[in-house]
PDB file of C-alpha atoms in Angstrom:
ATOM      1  CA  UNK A 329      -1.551 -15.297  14.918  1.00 32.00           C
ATOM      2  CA  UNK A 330       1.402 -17.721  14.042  1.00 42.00           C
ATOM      3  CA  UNK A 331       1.470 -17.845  10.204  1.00 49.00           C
ATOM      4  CA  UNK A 332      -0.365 -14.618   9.448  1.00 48.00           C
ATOM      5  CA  UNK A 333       2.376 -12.102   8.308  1.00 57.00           C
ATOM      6  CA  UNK A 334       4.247 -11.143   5.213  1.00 62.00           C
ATOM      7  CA  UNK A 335       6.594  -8.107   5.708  1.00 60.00           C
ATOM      8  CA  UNK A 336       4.197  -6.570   8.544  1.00 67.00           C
ATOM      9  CA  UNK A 337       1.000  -7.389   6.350  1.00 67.00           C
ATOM     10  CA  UNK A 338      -1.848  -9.547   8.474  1.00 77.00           C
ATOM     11  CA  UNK A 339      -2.760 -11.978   5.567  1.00 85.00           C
ATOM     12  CA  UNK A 340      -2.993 -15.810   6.031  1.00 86.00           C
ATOM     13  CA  UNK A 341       0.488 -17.650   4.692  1.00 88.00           C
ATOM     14  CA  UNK A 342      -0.031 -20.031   2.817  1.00 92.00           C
ATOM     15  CA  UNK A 343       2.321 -22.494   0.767  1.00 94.00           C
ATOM     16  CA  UNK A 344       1.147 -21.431  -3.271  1.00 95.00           C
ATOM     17  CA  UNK A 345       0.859 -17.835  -1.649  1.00 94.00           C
ATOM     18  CA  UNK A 346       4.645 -17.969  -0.171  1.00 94.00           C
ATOM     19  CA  UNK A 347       5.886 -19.843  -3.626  1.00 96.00           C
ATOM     20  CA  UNK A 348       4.164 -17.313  -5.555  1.00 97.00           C
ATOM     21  CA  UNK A 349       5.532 -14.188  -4.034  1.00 94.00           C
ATOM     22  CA  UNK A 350       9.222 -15.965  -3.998  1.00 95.00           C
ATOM     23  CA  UNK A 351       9.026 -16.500  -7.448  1.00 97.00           C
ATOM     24  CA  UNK A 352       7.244 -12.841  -8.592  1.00 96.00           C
ATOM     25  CA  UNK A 353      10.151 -11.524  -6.513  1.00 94.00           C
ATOM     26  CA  UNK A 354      12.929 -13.558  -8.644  1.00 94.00           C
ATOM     27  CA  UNK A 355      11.899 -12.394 -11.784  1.00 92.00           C
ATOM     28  CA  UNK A 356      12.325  -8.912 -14.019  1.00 87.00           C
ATOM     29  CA  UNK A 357       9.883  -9.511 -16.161  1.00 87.00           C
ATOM     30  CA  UNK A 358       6.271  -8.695 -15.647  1.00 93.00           C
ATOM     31  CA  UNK A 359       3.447 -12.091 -15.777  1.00 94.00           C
ATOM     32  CA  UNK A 360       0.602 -12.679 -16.573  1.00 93.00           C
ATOM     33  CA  UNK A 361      -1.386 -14.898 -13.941  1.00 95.00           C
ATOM     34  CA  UNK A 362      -1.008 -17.637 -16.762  1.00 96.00           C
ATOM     35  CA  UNK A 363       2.959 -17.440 -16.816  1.00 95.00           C
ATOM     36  CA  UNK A 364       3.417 -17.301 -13.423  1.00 97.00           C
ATOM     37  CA  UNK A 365       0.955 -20.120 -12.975  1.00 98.00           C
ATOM     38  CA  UNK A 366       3.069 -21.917 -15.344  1.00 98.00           C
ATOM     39  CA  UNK A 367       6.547 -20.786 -13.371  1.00 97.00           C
ATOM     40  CA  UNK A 368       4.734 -21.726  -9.746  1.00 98.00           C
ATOM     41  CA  UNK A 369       3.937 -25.208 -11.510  1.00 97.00           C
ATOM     42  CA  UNK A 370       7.218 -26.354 -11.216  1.00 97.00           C
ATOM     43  CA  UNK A 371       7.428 -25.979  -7.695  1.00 97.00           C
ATOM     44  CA  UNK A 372       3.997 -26.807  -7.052  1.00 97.00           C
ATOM     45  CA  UNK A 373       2.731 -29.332  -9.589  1.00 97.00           C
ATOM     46  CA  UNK A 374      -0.930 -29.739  -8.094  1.00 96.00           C
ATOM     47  CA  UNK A 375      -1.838 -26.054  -8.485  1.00 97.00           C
ATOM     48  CA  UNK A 376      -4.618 -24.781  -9.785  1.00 97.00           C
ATOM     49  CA  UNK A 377      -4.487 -22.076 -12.492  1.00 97.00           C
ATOM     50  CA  UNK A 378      -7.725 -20.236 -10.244  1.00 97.00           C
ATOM     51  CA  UNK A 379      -5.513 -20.916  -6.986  1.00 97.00           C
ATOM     52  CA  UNK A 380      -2.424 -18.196  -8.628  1.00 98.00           C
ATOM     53  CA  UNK A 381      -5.067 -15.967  -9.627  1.00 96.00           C
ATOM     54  CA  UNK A 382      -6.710 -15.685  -6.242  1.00 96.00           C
ATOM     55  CA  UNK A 383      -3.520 -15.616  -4.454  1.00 96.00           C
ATOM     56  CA  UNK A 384      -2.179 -12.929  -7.193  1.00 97.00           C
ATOM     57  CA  UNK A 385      -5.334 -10.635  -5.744  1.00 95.00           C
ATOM     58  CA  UNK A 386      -5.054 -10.868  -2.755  1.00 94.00           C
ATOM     59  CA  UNK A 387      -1.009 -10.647  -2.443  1.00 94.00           C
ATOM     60  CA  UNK A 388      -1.421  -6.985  -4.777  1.00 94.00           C
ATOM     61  CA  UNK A 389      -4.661  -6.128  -2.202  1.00 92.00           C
ATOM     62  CA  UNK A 390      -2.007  -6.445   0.379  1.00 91.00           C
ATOM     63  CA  UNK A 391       0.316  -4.340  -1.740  1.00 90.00           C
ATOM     64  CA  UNK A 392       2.903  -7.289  -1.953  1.00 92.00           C
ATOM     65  CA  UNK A 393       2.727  -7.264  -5.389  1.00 95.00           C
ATOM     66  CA  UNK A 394       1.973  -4.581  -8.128  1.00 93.00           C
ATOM     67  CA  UNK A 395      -1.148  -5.598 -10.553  1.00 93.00           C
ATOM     68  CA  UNK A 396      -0.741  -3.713 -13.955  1.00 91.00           C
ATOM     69  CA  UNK A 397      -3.213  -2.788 -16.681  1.00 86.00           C
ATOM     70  CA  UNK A 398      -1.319  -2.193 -19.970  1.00 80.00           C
ATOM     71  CA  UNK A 399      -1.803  -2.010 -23.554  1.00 77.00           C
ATOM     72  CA  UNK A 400      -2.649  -5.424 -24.294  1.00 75.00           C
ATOM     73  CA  UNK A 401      -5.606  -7.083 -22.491  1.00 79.00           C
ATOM     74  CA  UNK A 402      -4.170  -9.597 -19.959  1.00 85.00           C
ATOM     75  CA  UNK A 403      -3.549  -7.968 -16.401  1.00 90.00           C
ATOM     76  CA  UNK A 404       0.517  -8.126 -15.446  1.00 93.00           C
ATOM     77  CA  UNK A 405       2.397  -9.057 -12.317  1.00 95.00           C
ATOM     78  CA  UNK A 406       4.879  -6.941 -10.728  1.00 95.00           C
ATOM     79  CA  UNK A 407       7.338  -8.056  -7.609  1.00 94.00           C
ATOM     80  CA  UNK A 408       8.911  -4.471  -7.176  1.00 93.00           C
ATOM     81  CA  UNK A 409       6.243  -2.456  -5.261  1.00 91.00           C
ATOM     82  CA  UNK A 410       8.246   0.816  -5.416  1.00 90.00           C
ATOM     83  CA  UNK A 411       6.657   3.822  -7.631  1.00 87.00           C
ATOM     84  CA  UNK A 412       8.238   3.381 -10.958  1.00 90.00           C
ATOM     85  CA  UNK A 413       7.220   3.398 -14.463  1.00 92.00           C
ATOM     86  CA  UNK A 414       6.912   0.639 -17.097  1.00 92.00           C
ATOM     87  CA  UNK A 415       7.270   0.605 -20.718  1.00 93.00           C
ATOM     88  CA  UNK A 416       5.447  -2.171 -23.151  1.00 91.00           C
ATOM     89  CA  UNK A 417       6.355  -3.704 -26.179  1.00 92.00           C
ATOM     90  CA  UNK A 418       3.651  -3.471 -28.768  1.00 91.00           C
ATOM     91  CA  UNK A 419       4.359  -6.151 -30.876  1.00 91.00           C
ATOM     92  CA  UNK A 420       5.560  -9.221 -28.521  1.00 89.00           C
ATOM     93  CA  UNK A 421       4.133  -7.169 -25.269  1.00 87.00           C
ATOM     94  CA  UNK A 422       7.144  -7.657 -23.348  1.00 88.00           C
ATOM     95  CA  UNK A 423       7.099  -5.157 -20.537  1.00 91.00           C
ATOM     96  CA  UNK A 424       9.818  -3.939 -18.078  1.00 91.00           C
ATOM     97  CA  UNK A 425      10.457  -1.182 -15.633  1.00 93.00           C
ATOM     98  CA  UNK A 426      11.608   2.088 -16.659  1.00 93.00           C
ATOM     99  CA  UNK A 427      15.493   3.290 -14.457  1.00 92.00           C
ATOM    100  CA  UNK A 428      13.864   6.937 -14.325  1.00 90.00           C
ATOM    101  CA  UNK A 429      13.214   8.549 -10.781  1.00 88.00           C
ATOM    102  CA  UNK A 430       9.038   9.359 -10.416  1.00 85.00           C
ATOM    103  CA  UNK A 431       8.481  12.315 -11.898  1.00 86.00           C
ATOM    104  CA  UNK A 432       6.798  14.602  -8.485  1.00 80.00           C
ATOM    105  CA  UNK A 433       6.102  18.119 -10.220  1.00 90.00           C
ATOM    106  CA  UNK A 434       3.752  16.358 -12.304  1.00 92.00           C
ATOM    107  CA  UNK A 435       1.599  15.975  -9.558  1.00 90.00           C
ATOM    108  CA  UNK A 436       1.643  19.018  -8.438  1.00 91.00           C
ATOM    109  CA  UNK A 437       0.878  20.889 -11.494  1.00 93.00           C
ATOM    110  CA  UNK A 438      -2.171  18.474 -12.127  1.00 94.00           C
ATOM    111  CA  UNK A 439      -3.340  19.279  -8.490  1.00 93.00           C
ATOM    112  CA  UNK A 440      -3.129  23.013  -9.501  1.00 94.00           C
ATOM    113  CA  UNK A 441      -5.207  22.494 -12.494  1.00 95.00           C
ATOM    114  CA  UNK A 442      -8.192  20.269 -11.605  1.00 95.00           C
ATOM    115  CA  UNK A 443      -8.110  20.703  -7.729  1.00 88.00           C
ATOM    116  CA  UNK A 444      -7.969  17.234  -6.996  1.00 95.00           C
ATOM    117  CA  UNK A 445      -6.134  15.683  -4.154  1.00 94.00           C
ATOM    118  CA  UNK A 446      -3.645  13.457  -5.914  1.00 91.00           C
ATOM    119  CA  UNK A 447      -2.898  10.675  -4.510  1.00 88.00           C
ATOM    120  CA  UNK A 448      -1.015   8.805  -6.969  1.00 83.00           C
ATOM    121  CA  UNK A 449       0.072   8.900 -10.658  1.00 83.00           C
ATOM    122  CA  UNK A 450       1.039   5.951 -13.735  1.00 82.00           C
ATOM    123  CA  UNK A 451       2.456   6.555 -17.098  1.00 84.00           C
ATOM    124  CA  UNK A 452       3.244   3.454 -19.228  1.00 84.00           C
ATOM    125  CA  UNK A 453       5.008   3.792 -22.508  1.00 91.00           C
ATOM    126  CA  UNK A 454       4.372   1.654 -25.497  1.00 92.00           C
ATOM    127  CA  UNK A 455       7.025   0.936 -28.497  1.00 94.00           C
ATOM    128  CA  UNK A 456       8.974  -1.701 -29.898  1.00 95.00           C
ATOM    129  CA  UNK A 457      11.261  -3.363 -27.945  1.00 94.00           C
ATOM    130  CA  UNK A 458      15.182  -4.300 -29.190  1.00 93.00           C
ATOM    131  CA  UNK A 459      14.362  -7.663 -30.842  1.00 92.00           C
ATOM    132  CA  UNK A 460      10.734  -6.268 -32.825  1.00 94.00           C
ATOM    133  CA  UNK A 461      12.478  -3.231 -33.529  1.00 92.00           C
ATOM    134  CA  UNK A 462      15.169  -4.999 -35.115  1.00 88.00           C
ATOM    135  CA  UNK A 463      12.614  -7.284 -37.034  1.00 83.00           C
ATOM    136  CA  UNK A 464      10.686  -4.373 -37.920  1.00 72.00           C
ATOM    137  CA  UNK A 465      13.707  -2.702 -39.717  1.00 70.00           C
ATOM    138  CA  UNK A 466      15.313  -5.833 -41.286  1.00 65.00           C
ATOM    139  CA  UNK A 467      11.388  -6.965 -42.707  1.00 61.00           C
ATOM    140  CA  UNK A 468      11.719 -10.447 -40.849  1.00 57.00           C
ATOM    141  CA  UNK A 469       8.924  -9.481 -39.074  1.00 51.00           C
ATOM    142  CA  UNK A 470       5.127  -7.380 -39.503  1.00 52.00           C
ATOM    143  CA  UNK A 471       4.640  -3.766 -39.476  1.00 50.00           C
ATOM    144  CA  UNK A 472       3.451  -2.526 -36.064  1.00 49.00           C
TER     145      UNK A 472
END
């Protein structure tokens, strides 16, 4: 059993699984499998870009790591497990986590409405970010 458990989860440890959830858990942002094969590079030279991926499944199977579907097509990385929401640039499609407390009643009043057992709830928001919304204004940049 030596070697088989990450924060009370049975799954195998393995060195690009350990260096990947290290670095996921250093970071704010929110990767792609391709950035954080790039960041996990550096540590790990020989790895493979399927390697991250794999180990990026299986570590958000685990629930080690959040996988997130957003607006743009690439599937995102998140270290903070916790229920929270996210909000996504839609012009560079930088995407961070929103300081607002989950919002409970929601679930509830869905519940009442369809008779479903709800087990969870997302809501992403989309806009510009700081920088696009700057270029956006000045006309540096293209309309969104």
């Amino acid at each position: 059993m030596k070697n088989l458990l990450y924060t009370g989860k049975k799954i195998k440890k393995t060195k690009a699984r350990t260096i990947i959830l290290e670095e996921i858990n250093k970071i704010k942002s929110h990767p792609t499998a391709y950035e954080m094969f790039e960041i996990v590079k550096q540590r790990l030279p020989r790895v493979s870009l399927g390697t991250v991926y794999r180990n990026l499944d299986i570590l958000s199977e685990h629930g080690l790591v959040l996988k997130l579907k957003m607006n743009d097509a690439q599937m995102h990385y998140d270290g903070r497990t916790d229920e929270h929401y996210h909000i996504q640039c839609v012009k560079c499609g930088k995407t961070e986590d929103i300081p607002l407390e989950m919002l409970k009643d929601i679930d509830t009043a869905v519940r009442d409405k369809t008779s479903y057992r709800i087990l969870y709830h997302t809501i992403s928001f989309y806009g510009l970010c700081t920088g696009c919304a700057e270029e956006d204004v000045s006309g540096k940049g293209k309309k969104v």
